[in-house]
mmCIF file of C-alpha atoms and ligand atoms in Angstrom:
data_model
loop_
_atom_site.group_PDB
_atom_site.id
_atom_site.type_symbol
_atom_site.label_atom_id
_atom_site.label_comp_id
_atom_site.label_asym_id
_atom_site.label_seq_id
_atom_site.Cartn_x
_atom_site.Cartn_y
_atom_site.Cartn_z
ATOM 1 C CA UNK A 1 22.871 -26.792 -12.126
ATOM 2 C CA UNK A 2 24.949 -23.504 -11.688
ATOM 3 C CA UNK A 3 28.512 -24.320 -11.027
ATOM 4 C CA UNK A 4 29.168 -21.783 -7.441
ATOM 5 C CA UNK A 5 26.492 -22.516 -5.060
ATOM 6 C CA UNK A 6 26.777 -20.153 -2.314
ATOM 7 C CA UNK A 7 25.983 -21.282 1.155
ATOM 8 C CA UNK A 8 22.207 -20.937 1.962
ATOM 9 C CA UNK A 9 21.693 -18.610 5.151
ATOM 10 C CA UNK A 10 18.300 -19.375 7.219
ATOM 11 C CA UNK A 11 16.644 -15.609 7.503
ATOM 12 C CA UNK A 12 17.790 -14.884 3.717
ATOM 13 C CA UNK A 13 15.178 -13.866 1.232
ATOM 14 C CA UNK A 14 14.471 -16.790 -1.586
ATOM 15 C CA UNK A 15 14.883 -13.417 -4.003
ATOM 16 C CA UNK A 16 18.268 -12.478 -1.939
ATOM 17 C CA UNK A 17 19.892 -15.798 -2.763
ATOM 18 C CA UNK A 18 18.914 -15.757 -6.318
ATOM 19 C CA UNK A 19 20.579 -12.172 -6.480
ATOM 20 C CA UNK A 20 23.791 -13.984 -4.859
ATOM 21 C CA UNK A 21 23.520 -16.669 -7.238
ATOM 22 C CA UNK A 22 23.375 -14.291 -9.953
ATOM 23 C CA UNK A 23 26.606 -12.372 -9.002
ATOM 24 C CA UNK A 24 28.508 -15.623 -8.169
ATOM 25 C CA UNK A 25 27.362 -16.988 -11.424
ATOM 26 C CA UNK A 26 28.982 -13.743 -13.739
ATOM 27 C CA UNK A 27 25.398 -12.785 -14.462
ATOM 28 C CA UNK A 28 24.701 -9.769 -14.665
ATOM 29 C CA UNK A 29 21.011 -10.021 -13.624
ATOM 30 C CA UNK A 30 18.475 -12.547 -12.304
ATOM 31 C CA UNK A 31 16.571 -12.307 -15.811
ATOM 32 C CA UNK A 32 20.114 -13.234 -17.816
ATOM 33 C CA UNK A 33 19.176 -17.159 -16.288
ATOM 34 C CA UNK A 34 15.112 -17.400 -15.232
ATOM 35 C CA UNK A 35 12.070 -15.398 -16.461
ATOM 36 C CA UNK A 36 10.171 -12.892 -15.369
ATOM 37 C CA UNK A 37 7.675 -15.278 -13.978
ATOM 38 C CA UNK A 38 9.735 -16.931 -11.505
ATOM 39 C CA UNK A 39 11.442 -13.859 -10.543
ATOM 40 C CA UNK A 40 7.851 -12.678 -9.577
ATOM 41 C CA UNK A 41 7.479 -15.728 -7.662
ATOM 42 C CA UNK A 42 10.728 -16.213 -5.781
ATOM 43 C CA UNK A 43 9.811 -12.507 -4.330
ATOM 44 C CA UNK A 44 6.518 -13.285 -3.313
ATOM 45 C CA UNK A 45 6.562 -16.899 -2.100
ATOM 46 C CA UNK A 46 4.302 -18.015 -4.232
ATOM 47 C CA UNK A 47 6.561 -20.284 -6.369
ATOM 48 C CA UNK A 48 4.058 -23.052 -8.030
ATOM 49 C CA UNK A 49 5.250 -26.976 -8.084
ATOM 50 C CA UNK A 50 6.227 -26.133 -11.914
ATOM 51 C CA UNK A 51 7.922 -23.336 -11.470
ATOM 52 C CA UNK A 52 10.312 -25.015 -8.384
ATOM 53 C CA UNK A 53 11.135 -27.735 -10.384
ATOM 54 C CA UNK A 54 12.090 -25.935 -13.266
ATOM 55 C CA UNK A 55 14.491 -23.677 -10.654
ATOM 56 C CA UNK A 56 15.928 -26.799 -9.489
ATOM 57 C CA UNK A 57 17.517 -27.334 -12.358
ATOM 58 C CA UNK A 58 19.728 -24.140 -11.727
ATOM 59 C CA UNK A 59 20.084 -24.733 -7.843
ATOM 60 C CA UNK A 60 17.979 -27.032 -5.249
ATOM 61 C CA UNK A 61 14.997 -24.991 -4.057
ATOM 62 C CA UNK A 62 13.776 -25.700 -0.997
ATOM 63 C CA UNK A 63 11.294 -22.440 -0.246
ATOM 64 C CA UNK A 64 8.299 -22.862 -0.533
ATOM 65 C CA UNK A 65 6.616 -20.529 2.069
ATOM 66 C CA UNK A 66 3.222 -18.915 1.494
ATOM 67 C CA UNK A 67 1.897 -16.187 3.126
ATOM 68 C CA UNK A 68 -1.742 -16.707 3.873
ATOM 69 C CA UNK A 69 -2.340 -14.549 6.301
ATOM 70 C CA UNK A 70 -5.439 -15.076 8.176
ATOM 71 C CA UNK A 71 -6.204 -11.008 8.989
ATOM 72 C CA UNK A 72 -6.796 -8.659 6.978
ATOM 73 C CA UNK A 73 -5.080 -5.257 8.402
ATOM 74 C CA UNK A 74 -5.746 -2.901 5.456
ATOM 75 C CA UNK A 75 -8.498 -1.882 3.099
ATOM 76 C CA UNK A 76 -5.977 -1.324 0.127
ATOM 77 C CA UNK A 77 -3.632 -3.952 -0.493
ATOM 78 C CA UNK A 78 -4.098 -7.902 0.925
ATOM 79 C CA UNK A 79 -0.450 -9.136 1.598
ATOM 80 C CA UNK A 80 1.860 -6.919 3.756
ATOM 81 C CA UNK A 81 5.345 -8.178 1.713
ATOM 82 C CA UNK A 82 6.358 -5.534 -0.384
ATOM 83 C CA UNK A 83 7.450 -6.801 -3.738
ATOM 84 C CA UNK A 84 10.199 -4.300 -4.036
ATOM 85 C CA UNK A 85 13.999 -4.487 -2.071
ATOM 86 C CA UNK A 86 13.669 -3.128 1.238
ATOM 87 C CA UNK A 87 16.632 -3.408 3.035
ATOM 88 C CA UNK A 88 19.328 -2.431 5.724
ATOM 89 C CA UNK A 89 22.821 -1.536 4.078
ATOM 90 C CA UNK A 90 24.675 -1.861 7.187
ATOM 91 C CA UNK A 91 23.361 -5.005 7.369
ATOM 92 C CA UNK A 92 24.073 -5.832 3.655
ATOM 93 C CA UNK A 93 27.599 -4.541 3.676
ATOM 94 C CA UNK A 94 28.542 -6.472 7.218
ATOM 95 C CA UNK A 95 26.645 -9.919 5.984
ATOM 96 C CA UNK A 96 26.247 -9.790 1.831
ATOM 97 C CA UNK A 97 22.564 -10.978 2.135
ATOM 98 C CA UNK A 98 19.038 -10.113 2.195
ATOM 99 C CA UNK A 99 16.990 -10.625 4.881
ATOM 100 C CA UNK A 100 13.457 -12.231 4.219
ATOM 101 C CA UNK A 101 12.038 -10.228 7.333
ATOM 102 C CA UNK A 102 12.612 -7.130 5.802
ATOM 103 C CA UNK A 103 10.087 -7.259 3.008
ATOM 104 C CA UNK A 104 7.504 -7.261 5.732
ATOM 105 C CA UNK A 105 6.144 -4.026 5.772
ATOM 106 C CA UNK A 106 5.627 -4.825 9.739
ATOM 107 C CA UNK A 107 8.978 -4.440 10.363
ATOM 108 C CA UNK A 108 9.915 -0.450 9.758
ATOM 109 C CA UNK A 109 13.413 -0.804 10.902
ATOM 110 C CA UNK A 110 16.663 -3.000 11.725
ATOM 111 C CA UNK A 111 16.360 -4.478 15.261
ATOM 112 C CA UNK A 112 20.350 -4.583 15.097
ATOM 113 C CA UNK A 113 21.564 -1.185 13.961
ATOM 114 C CA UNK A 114 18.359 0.585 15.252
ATOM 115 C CA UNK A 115 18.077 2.453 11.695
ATOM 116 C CA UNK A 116 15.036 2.245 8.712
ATOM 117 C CA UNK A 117 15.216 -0.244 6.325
ATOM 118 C CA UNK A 118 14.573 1.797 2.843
ATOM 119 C CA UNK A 119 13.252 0.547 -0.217
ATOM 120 C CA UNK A 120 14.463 4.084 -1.996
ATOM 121 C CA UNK A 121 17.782 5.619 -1.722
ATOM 122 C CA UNK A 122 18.522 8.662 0.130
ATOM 123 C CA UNK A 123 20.569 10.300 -2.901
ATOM 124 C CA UNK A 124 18.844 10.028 -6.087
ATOM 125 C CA UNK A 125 15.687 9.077 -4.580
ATOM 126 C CA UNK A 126 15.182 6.166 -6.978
ATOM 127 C CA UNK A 127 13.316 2.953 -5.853
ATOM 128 C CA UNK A 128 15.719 0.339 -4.900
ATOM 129 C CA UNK A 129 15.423 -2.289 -7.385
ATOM 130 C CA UNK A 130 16.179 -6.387 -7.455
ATOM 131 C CA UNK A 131 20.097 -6.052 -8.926
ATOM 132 C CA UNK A 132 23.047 -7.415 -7.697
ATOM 133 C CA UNK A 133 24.391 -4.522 -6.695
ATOM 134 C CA UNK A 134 21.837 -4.596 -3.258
ATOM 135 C CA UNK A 135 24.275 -6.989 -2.630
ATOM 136 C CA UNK A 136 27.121 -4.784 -1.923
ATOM 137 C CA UNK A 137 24.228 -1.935 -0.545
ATOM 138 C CA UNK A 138 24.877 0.004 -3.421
ATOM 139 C CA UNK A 139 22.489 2.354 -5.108
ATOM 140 C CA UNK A 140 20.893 -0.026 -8.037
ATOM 141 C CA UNK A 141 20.346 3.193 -10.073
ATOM 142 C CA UNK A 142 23.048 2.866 -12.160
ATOM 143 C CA UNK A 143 23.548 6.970 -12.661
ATOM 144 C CA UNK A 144 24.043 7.337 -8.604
ATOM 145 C CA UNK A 145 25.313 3.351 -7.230
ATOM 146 C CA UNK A 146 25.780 5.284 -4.008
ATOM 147 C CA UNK A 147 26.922 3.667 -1.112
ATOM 148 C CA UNK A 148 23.463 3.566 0.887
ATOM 149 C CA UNK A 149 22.388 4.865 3.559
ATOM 150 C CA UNK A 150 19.747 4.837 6.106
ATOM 151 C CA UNK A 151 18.937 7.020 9.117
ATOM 152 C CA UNK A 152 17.164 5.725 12.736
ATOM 153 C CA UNK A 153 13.375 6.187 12.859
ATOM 154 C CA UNK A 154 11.847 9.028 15.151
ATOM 155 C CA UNK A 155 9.876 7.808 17.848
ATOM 156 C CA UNK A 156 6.747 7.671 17.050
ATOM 157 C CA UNK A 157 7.197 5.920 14.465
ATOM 158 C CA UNK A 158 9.633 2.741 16.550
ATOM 159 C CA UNK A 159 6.484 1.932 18.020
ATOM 160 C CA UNK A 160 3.681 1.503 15.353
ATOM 161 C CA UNK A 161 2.011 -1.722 14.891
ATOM 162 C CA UNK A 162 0.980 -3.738 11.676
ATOM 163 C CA UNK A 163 -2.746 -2.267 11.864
ATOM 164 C CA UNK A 164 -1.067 1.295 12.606
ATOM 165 C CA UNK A 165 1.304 1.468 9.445
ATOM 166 C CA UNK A 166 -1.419 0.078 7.524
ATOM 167 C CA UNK A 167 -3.870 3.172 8.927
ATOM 168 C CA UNK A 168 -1.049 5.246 8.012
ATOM 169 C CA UNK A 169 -0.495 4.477 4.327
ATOM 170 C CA UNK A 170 -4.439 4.159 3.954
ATOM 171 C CA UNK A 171 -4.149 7.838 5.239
ATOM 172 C CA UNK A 172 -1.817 8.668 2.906
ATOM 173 C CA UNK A 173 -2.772 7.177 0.216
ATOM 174 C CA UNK A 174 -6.209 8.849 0.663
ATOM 175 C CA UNK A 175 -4.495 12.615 0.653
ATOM 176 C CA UNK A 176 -2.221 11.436 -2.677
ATOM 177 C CA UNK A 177 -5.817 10.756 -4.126
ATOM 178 C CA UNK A 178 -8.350 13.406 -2.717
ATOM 179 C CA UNK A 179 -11.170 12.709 -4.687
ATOM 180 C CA UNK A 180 -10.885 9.269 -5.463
ATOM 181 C CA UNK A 181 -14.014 8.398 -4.514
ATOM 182 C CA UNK A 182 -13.463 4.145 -4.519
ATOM 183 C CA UNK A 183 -9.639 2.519 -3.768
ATOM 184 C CA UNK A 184 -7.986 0.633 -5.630
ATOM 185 C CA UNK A 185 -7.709 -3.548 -4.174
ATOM 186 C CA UNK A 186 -4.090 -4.063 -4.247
ATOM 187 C CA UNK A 187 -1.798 -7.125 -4.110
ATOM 188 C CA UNK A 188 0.764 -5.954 -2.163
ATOM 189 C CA UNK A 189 1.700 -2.299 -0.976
ATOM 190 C CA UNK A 190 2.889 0.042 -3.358
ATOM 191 C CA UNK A 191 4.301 3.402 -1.763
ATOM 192 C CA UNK A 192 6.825 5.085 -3.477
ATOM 193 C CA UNK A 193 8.760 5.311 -0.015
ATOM 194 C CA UNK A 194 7.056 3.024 2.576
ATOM 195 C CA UNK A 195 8.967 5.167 5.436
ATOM 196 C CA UNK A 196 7.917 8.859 4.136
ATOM 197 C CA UNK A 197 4.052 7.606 3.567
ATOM 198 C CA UNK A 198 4.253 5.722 7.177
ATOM 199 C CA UNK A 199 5.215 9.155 8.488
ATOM 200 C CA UNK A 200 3.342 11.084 6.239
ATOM 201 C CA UNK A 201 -0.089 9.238 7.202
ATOM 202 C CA UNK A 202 0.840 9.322 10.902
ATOM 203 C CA UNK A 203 1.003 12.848 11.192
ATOM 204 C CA UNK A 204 -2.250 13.509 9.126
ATOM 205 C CA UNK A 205 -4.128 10.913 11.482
ATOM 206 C CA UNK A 206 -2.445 12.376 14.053
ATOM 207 C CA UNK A 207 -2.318 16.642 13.984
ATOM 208 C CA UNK A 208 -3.069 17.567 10.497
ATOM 209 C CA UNK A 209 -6.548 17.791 10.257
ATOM 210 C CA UNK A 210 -6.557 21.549 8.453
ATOM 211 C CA UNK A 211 -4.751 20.061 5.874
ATOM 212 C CA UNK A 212 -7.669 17.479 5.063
ATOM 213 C CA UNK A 213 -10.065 20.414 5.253
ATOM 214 C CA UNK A 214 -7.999 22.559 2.885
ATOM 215 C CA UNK A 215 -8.130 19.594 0.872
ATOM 216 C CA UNK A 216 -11.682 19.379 0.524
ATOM 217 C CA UNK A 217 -12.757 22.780 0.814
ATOM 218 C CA UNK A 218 -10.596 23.913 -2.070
ATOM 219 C CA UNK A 219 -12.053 24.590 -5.253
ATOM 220 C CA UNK A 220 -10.479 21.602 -7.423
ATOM 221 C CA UNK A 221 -12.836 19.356 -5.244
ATOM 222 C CA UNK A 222 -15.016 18.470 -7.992
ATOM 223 C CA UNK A 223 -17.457 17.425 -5.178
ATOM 224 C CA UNK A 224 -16.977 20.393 -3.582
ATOM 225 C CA UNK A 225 -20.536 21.833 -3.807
ATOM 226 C CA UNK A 226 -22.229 18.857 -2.542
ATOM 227 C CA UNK A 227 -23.976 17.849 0.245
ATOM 228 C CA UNK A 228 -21.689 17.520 3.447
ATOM 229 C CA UNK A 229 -21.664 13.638 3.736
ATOM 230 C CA UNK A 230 -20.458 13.561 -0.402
ATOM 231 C CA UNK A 231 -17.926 16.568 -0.229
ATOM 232 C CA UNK A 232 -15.968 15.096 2.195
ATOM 233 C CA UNK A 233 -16.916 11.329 1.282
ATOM 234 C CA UNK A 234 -13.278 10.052 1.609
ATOM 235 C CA UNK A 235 -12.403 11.459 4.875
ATOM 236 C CA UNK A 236 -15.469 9.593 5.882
ATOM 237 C CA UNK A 237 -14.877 6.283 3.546
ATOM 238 C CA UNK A 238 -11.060 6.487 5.493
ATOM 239 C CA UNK A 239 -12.524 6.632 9.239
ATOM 240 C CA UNK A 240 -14.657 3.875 8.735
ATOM 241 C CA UNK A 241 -11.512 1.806 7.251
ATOM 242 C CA UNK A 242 -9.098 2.536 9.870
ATOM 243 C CA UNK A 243 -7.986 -0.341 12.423
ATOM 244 C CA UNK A 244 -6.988 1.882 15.563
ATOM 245 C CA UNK A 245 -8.320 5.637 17.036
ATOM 246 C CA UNK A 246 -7.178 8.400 15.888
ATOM 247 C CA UNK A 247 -7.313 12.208 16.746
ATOM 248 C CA UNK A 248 -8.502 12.381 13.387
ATOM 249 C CA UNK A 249 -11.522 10.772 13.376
ATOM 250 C CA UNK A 250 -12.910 12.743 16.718
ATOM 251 C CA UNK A 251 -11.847 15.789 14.305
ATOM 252 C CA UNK A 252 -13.987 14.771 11.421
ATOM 253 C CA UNK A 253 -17.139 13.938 13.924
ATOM 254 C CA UNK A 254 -16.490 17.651 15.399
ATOM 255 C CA UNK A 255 -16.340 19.009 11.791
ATOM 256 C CA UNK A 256 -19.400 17.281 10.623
ATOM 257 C CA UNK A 257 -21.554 18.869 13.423
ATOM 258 C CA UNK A 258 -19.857 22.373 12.915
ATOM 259 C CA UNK A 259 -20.786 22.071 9.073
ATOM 260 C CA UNK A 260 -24.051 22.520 6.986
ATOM 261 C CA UNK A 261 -24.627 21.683 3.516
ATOM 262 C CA UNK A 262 -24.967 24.155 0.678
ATOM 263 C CA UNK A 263 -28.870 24.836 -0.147
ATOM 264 C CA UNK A 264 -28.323 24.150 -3.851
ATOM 265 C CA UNK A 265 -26.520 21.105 -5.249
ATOM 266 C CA UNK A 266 -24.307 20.802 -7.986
ATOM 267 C CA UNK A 267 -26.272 20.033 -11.175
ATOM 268 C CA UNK A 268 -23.831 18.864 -13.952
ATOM 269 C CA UNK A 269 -22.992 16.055 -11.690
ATOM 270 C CA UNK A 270 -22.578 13.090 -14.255
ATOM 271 C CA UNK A 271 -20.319 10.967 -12.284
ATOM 272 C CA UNK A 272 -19.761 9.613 -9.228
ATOM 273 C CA UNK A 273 -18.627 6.381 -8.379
ATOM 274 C CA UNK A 274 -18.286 4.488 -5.250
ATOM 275 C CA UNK A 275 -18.575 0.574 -4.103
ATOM 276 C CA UNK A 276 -21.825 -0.669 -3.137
ATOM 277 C CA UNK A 277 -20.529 -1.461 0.344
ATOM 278 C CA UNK A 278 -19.495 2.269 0.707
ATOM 279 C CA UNK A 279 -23.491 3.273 -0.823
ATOM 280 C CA UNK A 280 -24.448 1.284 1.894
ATOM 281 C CA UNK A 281 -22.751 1.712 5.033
ATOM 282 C CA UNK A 282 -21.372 5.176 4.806
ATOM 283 C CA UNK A 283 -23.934 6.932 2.582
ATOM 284 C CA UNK A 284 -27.075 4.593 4.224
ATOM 285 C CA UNK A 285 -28.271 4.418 0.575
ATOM 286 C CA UNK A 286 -30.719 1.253 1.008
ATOM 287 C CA UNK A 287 -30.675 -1.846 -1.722
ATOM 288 C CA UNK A 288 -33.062 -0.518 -3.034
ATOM 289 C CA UNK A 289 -32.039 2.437 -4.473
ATOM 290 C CA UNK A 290 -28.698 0.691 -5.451
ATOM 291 C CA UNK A 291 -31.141 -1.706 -7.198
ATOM 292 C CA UNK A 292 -33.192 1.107 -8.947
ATOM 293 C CA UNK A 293 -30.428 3.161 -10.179
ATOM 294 C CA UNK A 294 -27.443 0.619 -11.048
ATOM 295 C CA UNK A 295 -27.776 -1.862 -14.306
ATOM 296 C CA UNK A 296 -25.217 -3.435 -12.859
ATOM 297 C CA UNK A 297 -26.786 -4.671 -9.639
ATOM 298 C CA UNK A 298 -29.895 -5.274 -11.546
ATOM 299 C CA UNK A 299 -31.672 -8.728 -10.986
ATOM 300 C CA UNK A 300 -29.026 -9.952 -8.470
ATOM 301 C CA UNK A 301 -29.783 -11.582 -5.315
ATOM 302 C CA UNK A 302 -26.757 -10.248 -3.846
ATOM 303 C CA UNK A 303 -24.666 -6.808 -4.639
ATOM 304 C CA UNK A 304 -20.732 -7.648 -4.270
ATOM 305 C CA UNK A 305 -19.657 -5.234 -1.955
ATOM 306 C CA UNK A 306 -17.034 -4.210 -4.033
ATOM 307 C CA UNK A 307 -19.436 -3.618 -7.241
ATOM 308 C CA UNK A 308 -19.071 -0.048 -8.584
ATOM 309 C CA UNK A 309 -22.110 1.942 -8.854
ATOM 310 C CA UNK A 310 -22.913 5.167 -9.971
ATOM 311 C CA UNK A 311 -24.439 7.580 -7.705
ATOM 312 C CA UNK A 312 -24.671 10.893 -9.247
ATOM 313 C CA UNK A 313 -28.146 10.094 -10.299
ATOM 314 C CA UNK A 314 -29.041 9.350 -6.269
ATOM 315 C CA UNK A 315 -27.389 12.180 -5.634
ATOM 316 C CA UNK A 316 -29.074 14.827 -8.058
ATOM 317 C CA UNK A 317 -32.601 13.019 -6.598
ATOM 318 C CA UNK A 318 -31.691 13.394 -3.089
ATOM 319 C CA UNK A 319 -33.318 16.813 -1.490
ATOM 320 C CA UNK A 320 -30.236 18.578 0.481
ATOM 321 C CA UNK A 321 -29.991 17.346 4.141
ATOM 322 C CA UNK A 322 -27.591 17.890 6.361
HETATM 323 ZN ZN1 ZN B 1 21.041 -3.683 10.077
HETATM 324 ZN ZN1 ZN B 2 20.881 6.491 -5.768
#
């Protein structure tokens, strides 16, 4: 057992404590007593009956919360806890603990001191990492430990919903990548700042729509002389993923009508890669073809939706339509 056992607090993060215990200890990080392993675990939740019995040997653990949620609110990542600190110094510095609430990605700000909870900090811009000083809301960049600091939310943003934020960082996600033309299946979200993105993808759902076309139009679109429905293929691949209505999806149906596809199509196409689900429900490509022109859904009874396939092929045979 560790000799100082601080007081447990009931809304404090498993992780949060194990910081505490850390500083109490004179450690100088979690690491410096467990491994990497249960560190991963104590953030997430997901502690296994080994790895709790090996922590109570250092201190009685008692957590053993998983997060199953039933749901699923976004196309890119399956558990809404972020795995990095997220938190609310004024909190910190009045209380000396972590809140477990404030992983949630749900929750975009402090329901007591009405400001964001940040996972980066405002000076050096560095993401906040799992060190002792969170403790004392300081900067864990060692070149800035800042005292840090968090501002309230606008508006629109107070208001958003789980399914909303999740819309939003799909949205943004989707302009970070342009042309990636399948998504990655994430764990848990991964924004470098989950505020910026939140407000970032709200106001490209929301009013930017030139900015998509810019996007797509522009000349570094490798797709760019394709037929409508693959030259804008994300923008399309994001409407059909998002949760709620946005302006932006009546913008994309008025830009599809206004829009006709080149005559000739790109011929050096060699790659273009997108899940079967996508072939099939946003490109109508039938099984068949899927079948025909992918080795890898050869001679199975059933395509996994999230099986890569490669297009291009499809593409080249496919005589221009609109
Ligand atoms: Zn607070
Ligand atoms: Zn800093």
């Amino acid at each position: 057992m560790l000799s100082v056992m601080p007081k447990k607090i009931d809304d404090g993060s498993l992780v949060g404590y194990i910081l505490r215990l850390t500083a109490r200890n004179g450690f100088q990080m979690p690491l410096d007593w467990i491994n990497e392993a249960q560190l991963k675990a104590s953030i997430n939740n997901t502690l296994s009956i080994k790895q709790v019995s090996a922590l109570n040997e250092f201190f009685p653990v008692t957590h053993s919360l998983k997060y199953l949620s039933s749901r699923r609110h976004s196309a890119l990542f399956q558990n809404y806890h972020i795995e990095t600190p997220r938190v609310c110094p004024i909190c910190i510095r009045d209380t000396g603990y972590i809140k477990e609430e404030w992983r949630y990605i749900g929750n975009l700000k402090c329901s007591i001191h009405d400001v964001g909870l940040i996972d980066v900090c405002h000076l050096c811009n560095h993401k906040l990492e799992w060190s002792i000083n969170l403790l004392e809301g300081i900067c864990t960049n060692e070149m800035c430990s800042c005292s840090l600091k968090s501002e309230p939310l606008n508006n629109a943003l107070e208001c958003l919903f789980i399914d909303e934020i999740c819309d939003c960082l799909l949205a943004d996600f989707v302009y970070s990548h342009p042309y990636n033309t399948y998504w990655p299946n994430l764990s848990h979200p991964n924004s470098e700042n989950l505020l910026t993105a939140t407000s970032k993808g709200y106001d490209l759902l929301n009013c930017d729509f030139k900015r998509w076309i810019e996007l797509y139009d522009a000349q570094s679109n490798p797709f760019n002389a394709l037929a409508v429905k693959f030259k804008y293929f994300p923008l399309y691949h994001l409407a059909h993923s998002l949760q709620n209505e946005w302006l932006f999806s009546e913008q994309l149906k008025k830009l599809t009508a206004s829009t006709s596809s080149p005559t000739k199509q790109l011929f050096n196409l060699s790659s273009y890669v997108v899940t079967a689900e996508s072939a099939m429900t946003i490109l109508g490509l039938s099984k068949h073809e899927i079948i025909s022109y992918s080795p890898e859904a050869k001679n199975k009874k059933v395509i996994p939706s999230r099986l890569r396939i490669n297009i291009a092929p499809i593409i080249k045979a496919t005589k221009v339509t609109k």
